[in-house]
XYZ file of C-alpha atoms in Angstrom:
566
model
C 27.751 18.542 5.067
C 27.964 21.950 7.100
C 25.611 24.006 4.945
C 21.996 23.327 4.926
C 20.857 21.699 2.003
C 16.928 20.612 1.741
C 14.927 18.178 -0.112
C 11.034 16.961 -0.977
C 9.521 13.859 -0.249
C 6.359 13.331 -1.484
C 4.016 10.642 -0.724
C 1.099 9.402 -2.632
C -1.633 7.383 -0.420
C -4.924 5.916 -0.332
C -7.009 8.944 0.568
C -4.762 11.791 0.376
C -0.724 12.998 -1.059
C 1.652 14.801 1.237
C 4.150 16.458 0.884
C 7.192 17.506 3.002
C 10.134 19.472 2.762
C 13.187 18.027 5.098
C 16.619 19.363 6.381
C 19.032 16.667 4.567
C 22.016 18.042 7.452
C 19.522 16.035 10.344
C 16.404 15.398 8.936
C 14.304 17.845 10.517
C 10.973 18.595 9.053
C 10.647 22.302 7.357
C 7.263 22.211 6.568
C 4.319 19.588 5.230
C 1.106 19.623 3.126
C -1.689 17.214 2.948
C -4.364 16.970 0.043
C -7.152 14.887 -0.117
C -8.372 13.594 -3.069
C -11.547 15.433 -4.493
C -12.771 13.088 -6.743
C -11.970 9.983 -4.398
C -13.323 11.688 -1.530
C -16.504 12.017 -3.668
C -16.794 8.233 -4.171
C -16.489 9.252 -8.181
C -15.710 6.614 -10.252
C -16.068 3.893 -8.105
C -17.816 0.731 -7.269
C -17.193 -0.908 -3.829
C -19.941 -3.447 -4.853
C -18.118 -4.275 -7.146
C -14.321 -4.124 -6.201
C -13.793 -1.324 -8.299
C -11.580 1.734 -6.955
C -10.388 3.970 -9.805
C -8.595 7.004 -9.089
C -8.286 9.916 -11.811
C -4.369 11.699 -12.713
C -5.888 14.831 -12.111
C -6.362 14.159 -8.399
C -2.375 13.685 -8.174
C -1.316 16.376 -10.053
C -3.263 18.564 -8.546
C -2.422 17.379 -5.226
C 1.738 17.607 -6.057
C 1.024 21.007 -6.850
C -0.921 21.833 -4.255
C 1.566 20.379 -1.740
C 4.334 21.459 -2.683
C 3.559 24.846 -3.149
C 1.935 25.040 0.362
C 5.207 23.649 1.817
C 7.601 26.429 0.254
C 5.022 29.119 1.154
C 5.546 27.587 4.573
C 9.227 27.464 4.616
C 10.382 30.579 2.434
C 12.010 31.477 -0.248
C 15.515 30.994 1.086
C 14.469 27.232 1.940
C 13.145 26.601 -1.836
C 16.481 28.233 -3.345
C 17.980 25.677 -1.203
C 15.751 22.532 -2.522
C 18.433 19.938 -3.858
C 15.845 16.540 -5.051
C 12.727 15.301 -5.060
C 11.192 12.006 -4.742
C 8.299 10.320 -4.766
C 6.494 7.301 -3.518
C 3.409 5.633 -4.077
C 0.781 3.440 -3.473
C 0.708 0.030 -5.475
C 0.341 -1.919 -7.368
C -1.786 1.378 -9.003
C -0.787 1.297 -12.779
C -2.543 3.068 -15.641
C -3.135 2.909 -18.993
C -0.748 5.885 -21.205
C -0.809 7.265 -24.948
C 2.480 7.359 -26.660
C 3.599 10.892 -24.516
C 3.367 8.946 -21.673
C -0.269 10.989 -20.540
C -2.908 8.454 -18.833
C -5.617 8.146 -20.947
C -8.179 9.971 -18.762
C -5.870 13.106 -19.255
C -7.051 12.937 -23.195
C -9.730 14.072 -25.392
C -12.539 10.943 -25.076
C -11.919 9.299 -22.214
C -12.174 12.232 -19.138
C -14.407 9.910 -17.640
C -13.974 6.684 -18.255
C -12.777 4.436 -15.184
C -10.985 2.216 -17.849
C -8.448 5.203 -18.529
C -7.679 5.655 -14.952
C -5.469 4.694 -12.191
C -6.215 1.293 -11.281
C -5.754 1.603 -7.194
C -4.309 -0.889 -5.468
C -7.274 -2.155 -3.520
C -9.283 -2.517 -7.064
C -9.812 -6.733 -7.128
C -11.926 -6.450 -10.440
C -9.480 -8.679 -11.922
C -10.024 -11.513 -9.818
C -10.681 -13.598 -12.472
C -7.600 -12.698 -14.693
C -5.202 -13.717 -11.821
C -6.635 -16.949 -11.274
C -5.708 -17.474 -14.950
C -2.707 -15.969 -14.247
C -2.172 -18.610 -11.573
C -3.106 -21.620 -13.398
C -1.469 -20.536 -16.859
C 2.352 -20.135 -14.830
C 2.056 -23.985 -13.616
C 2.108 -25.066 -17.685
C 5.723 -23.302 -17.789
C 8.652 -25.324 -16.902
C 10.490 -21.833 -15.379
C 8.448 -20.685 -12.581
C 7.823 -17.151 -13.190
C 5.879 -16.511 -10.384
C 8.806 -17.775 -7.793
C 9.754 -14.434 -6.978
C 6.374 -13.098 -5.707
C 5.702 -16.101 -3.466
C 4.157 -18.557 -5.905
C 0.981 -17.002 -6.105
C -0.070 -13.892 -8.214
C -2.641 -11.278 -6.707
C -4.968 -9.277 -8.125
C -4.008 -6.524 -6.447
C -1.121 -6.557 -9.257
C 0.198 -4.762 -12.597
C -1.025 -7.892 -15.233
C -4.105 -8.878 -13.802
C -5.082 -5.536 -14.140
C -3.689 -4.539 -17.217
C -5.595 -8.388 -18.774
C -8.875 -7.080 -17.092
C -8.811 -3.907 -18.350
C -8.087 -4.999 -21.664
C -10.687 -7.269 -22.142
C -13.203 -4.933 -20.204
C -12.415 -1.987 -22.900
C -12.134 -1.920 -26.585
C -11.347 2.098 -27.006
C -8.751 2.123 -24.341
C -7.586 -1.335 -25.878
C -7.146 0.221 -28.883
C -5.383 3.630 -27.561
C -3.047 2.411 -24.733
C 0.800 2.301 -25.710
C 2.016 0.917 -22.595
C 0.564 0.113 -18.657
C 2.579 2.193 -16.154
C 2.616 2.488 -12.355
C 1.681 5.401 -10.839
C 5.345 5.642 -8.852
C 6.988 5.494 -12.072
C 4.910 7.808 -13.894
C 5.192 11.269 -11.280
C 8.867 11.462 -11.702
C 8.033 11.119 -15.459
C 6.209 13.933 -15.521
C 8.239 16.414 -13.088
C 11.045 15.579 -15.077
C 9.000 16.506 -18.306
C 9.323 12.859 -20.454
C 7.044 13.001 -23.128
C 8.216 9.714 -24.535
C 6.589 6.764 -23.060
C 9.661 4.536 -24.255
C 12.561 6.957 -22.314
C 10.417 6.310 -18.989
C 12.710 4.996 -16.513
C 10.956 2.094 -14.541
C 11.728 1.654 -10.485
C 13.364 -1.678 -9.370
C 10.498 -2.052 -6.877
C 7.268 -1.784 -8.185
C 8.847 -4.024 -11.386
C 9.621 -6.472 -9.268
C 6.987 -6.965 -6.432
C 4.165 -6.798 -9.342
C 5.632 -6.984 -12.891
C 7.430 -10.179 -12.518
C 10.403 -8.449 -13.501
C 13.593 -10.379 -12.200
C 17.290 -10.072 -12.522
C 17.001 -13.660 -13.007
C 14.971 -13.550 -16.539
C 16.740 -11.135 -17.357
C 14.271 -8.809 -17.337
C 9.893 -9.842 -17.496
C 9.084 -13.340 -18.599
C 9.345 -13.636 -22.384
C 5.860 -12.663 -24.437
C 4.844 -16.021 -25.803
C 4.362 -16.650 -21.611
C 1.586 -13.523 -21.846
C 0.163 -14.748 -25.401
C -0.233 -18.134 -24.656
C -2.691 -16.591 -21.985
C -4.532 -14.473 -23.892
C -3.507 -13.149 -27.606
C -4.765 -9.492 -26.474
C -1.372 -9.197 -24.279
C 0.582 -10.096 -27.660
C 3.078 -7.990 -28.133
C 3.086 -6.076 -24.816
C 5.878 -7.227 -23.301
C 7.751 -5.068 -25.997
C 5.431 -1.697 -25.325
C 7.092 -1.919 -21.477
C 10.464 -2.456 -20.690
C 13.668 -4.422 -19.998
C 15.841 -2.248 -17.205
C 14.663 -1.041 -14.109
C 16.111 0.980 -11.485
C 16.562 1.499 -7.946
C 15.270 4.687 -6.206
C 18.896 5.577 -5.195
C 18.975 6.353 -8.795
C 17.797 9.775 -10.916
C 15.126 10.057 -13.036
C 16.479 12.965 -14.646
C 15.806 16.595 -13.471
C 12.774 18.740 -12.815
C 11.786 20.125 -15.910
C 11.398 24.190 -16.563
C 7.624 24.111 -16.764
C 7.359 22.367 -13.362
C 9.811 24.013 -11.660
C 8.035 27.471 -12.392
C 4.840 26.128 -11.470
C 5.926 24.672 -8.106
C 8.489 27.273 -7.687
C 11.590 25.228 -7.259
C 15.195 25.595 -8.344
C 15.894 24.502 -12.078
C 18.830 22.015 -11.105
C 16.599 19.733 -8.654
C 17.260 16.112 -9.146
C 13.961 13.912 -9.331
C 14.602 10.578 -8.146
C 13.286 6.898 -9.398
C 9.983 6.303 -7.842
C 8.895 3.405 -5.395
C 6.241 2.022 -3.676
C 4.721 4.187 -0.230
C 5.752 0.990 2.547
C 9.757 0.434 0.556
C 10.552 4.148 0.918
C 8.620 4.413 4.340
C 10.671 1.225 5.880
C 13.668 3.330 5.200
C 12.296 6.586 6.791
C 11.194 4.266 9.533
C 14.826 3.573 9.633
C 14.687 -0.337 8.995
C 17.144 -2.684 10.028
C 18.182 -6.091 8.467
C 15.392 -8.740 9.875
C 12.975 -6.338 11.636
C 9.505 -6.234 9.966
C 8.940 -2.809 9.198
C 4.968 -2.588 9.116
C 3.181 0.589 7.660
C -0.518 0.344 9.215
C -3.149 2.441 7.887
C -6.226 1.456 4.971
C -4.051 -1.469 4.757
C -0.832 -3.269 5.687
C 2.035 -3.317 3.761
C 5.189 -5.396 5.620
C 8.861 -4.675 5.086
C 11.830 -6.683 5.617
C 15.301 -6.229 4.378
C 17.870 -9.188 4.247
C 21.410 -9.206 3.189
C 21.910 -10.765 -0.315
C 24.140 -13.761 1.228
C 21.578 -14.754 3.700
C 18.542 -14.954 0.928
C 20.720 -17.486 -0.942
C 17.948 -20.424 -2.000
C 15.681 -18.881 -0.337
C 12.209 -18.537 -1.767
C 9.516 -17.494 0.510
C 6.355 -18.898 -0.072
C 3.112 -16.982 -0.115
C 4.669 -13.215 0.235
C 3.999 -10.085 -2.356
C 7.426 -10.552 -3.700
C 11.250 -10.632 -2.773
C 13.504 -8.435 -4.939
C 17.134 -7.364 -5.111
C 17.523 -3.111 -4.315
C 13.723 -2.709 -4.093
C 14.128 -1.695 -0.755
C 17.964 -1.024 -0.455
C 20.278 -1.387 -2.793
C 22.410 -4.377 -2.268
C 20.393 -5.919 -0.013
C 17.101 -7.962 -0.401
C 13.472 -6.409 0.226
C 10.927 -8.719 0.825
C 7.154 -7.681 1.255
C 4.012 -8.685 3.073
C 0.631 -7.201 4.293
C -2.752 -7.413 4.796
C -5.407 -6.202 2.216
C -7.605 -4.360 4.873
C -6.434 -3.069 8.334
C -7.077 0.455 8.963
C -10.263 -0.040 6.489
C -11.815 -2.768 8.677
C -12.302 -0.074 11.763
C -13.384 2.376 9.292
C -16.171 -0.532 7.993
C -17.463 -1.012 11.421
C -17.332 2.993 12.114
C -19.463 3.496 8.973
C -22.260 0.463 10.731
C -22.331 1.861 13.955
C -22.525 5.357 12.536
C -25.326 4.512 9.722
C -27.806 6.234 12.393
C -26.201 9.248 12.927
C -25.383 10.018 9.099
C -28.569 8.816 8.050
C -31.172 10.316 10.660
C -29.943 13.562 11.978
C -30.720 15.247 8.458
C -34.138 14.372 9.008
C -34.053 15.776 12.658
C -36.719 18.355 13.658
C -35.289 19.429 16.191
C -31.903 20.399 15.171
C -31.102 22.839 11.985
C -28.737 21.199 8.971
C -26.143 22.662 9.745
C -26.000 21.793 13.464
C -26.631 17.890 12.691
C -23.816 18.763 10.023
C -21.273 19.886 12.927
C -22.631 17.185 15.323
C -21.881 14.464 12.736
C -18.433 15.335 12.396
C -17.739 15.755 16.038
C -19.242 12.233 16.673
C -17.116 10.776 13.657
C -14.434 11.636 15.092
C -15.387 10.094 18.633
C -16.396 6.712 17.937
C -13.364 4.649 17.123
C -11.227 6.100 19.773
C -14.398 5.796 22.231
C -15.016 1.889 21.577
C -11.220 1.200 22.165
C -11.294 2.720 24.855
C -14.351 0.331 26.194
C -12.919 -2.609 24.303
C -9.564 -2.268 26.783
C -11.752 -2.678 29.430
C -12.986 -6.261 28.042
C -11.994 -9.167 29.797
C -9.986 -11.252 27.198
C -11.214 -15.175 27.450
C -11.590 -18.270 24.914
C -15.573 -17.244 24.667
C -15.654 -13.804 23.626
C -16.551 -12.952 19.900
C -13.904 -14.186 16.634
C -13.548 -12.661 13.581
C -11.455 -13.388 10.389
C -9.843 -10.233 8.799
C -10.070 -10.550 5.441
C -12.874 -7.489 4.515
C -10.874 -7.153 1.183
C -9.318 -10.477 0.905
C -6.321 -12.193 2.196
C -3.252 -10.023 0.590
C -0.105 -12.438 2.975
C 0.542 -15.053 3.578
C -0.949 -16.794 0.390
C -3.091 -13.874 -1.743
C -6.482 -15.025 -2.264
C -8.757 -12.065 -3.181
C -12.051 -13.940 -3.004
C -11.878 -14.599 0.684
C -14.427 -12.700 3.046
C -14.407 -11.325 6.256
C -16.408 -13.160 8.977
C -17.436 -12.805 12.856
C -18.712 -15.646 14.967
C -19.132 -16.491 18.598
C -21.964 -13.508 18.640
C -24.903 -13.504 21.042
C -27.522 -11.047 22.752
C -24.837 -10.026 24.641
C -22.295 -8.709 21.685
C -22.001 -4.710 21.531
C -19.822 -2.506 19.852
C -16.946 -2.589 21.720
C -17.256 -6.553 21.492
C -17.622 -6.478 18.174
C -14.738 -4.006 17.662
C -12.303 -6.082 20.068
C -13.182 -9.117 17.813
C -12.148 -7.091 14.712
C -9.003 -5.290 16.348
C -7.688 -8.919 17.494
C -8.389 -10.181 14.150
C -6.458 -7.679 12.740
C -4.117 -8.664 15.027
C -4.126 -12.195 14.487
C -3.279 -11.585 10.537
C -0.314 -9.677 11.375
C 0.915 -12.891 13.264
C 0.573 -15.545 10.583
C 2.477 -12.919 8.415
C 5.449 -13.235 11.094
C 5.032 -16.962 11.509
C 5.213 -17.206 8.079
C 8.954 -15.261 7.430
C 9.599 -17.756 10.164
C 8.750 -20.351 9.144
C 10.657 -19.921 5.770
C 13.545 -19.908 7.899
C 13.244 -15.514 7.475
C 13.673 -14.610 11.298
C 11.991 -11.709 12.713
C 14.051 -9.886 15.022
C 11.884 -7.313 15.941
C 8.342 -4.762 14.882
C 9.039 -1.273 13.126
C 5.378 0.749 13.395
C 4.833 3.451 11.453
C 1.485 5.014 9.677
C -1.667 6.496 11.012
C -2.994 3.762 12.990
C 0.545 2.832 14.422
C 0.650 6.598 15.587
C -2.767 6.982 16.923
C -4.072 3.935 18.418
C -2.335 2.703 21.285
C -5.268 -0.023 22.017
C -4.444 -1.500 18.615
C -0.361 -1.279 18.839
C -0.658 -2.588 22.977
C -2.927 -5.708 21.443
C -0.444 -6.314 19.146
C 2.333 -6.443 20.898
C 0.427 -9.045 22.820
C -0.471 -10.799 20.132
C 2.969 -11.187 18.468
C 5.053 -11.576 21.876
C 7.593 -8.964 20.710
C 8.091 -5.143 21.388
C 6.869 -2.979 18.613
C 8.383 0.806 18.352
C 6.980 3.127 16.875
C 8.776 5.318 14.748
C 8.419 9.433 16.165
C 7.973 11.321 12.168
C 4.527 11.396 11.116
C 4.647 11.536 7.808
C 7.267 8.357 7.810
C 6.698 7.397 3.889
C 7.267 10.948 2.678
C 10.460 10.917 5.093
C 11.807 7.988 3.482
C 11.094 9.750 0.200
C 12.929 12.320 0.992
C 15.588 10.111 2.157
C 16.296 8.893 -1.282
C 16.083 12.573 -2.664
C 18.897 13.303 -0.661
C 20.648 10.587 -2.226
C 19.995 10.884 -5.754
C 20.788 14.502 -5.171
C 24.348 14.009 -3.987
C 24.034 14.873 -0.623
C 24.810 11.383 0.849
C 25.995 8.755 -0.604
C 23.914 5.450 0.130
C 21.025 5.075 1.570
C 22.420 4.095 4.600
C 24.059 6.788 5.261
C 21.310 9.110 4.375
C 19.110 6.826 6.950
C 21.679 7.645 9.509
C 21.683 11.137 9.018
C 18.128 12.079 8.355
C 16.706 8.952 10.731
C 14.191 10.973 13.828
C 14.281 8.025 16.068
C 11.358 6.432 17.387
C 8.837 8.184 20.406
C 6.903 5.085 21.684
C 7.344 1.160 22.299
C 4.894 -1.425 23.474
C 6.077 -4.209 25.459
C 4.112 -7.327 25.320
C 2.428 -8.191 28.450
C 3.887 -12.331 29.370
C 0.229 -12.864 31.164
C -1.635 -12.821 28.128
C 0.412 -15.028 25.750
C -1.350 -18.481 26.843
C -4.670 -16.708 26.132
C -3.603 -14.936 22.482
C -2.527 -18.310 21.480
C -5.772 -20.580 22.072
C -7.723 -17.385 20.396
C -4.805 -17.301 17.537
C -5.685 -20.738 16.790
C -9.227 -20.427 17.067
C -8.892 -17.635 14.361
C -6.574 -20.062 12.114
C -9.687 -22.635 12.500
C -12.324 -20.109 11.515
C -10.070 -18.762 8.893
C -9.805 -22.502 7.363
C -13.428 -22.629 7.115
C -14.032 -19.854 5.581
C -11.577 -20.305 3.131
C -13.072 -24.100 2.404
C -16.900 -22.529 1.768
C -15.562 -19.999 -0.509
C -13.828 -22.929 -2.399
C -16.962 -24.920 -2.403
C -19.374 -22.095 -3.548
C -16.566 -21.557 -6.385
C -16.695 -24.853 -7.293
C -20.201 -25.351 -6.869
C -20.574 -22.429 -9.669
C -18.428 -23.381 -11.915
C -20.885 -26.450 -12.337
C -23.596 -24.740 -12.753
């Protein structure tokens, strides 16, 4: 390729979508957008109480719009004429409810506002309940459909949701036509479907939280669904039986969106995927290194030849899949259900006084406590690192178990809770924080020993994501922690990279993945070593946090049992 040729990744988070539009000749970045979520940012339609984080359509199309738009004014109208795909990645699993057209519910007359008719995000754990049934119902079945998603089902997932929901909601019971993923339903719209049954389905999110499988020929048959509950009669035939990997085309950008966004009328809109599958490949991920993609969350990557996953079965993961990563070769997930978002929980504590009095100041005007708040936000968490590397790191010091939003790998159990012990007069902030930091720490370790253990080796750490690029306290610790190097991959926005990746693929530019990866891959700016010193010390504390992890696991299952016989 000697002309330049330019595609559009776009990648859907937690907080935020961005958008970026990449040289496909060498992968350089053209121009990026970011848009934060109004309605999310507002704390509308959700319940933290009560594990419920809803997220409405409009959010993300007004976001791809926004984006996109931003980038080509960035880049120019020579650079948009020159736009070859698009893809798109998401979080997950973050499915929805849809009318016949294929439009989420909340997108239609009646239900605007209801929660029900809205993206269910990933971190929602409202359906709790309906996975544990999930659980118990698959051990009746003499095929075990839940063997490809580590034996356990989360959730965090597409039919725990979609059971909750159902039960929770007679009118959008009664209106929903099918339950679709939010990374399968963006290319459906750029690409104009208005057919809910013509919707092409992606490989990955089918398979790490559909229980989709080569092996069953497609999802496990319906009488495993109504046996469970009668409302999920039926369904099975209102989704679908072929997926498809995100090397593959959706179709192309349809003639209302490319006016809107200004884009060429050829562009090629790839098959969606899941944010941490596309982001392992811009992170350029290799065959047994753990890609991990660290921000509200964890989500861990690792790729495997076909021949080497033969009879394999890894216990306790989010799923291992054929193509959902790359094609040919098998991706196999992890992750922890709160990493970034623990920091941000203690920031909010230790800031409560500073959000809560300096409105009420009398000395200061609003709008200076305004400006001071901000500027002290954005201080704390790099301030108590900084203290917290100055900590000497012994036996005694404070523990804490990292599972704020429940244990996600290895072994999902929602219903967990976070805990810190060992605390005294003597426990401030940064003591507090270090505890947290290492704990995080610590549950990135029994992910690795885990692989291992399964007889998966690790052969090396892949960071990418916010906290991977701006916390060197955290990414030094870990390294510690883990005994390996960690490097940290140099693009920022690595998920939209990898997006853009597959555009360039599905578009014709390149031919496999691989290649694309080889072409478009920005290297990597930063590696931590660990430090040999520290490795008796990280193990006595990695145990003590496997002890205090076992007890609080055995008090939740007492209080659980102790209510059911009530």
């Amino acid at each position: 390729m000697s002309k330049d040729q330019f595609v559009i990744g776009v990648d859907y988070g937690s907080d935020s979508v961005r958008s970026v539009i990449v040289n496909a000749l060498n992968g350089e970045e053209i121009a990026s957008s970011v848009y934060e979520y109004p309605r999310w940012r507002d704390g509308l339609f959700c319940e933290p109480a009560a594990n419920q984080f809803r997220q409405h359509p409009q959010d993300y199309i007004d976001g791809l719009e926004a984006t996109i738009k931003d980038c080509i004014a960035q880049a120019g109208a020579d650079v948009a004429a020159a736009v070859k795909g698009l893809s798109v990645d998401t979080t997950g699993s973050t499915p929805v409810a849809v009318d016949r057209t294929g439009t989420p519910l909340a997108l239609t007359p009646g239900f605007e506002n209801n929660p029900d008719a809205m993206f269910v995000l990933w971190k929602d754990h409202t359906s709790v309940k309906e996975a544990a049934e999930i659980n118990a119902h698959a051990a009746l079945f003499d095929i075990n459909y839940l063997q490809y998603v580590g034996g356990i089902y989360s959730s965090e997932w597409f039919w725990a949701k979609l059971l909750h929901v159902l039960r929770a909601d007679e009118a959008v019971r009664a209106a929903a036509a099918s339950w679709v993923e939010h990374c399968d339903w963006v290319p459906f719209l750029l690409t104009g479907g208005n057919d809910i049954t013509a919707m092409k389905r992606g490989r990955c999110s089918a398979g790490h939280k559909a229980l989709w499988a080569e092996e069953f020929d497609g999802l496990p048959p319906d009488d495993f669904f109504s046996s469970l509950d009668p409302l999920l009669k039926g369904f099975t035939h209102k989704l679908y039986t072929d997926t498809y990997t995100a090397d593959e085309a959706a179709g192309t950008i349809s003639v209302e969106w490319a006016q809107r966004l200004g884009l060429p009328a050829d562009v090629v809109v790839g098959t969606g995927a899941f944010d941490a599958h596309m982001g392992a490949v811009g992170g350029q991920i290799e065959p047994y290194h753990l890609s991990k993609v660290m921000g509200t969350s964890t989500c861990d990557i690792l790729v495997a030849p076909t021949a080497g996953m033969e009879g394999k079965l890894v216990r306790g993961i989010c799923g291992q899949v054929n193509g959902s990563v790359i094609p040919g070769m098998v991706g196999l997930e992890a992750g922890q259900s709160a990493f970034g978002d623990t920091y941000a929980w203690f920031k909010n504590i230790v800031s409560w006084p500073v959000n809560n009095l300096l409105s009420q100041s009398k000395v200061i005007d609003a709008a200076t406590a305004k400006a001071l708040k901000a500027e002290l936000s954005d201080l704390i968490i790099p301030e108590l690192s900084r203290q917290a590397a100055l900590l000497p790191i012994d036996e005694a010091n404070e523990l804490a178990v990292d599972w704020f939003n429940g244990r996600r790998t290895p072994d999902a159990n929602q219903e967990l809770k976070g805990a810190i012990t060992g605390l005294s007069l003597g426990s401030d902030a940064p003591r507090v924080f270090r505890a947290l930091a290492e704990a995080t720490c610590f549950g990135a370790k029994s992910i690795v020993d885990r692989f291992i253990s399964e007889g998966i080796p690790v052969k090396g750490i892949i960071g990418i994501g916010g906290v991977a690029k701006k916390s060197p306290f955290v990414m030094q610790m870990m390294a510690d922690v883990l005994g390996m190097p960690i490097r940290i991959h140099q693009f920022k926005h690595t998920c939209a990279l990898g997006a853009a990746m597959f555009a360039a693929v599905v578009a014709g530019i390149y031919p496999t993945v691989e290649e694309a990866m080889a072409a478009m891959g920005r290297g990597f700016d930063q590696e931590y070593y660990p430090n040999i010193n520290l490795k008796e010390v990280y193990n006595k504390r990695y145990n003590q946090y496997k002890n205090l992890g076992e007890f609080v696991a055995g008090q939740v299952v007492k209080a659980t049992a102790e209510l059911q016989n009530i």
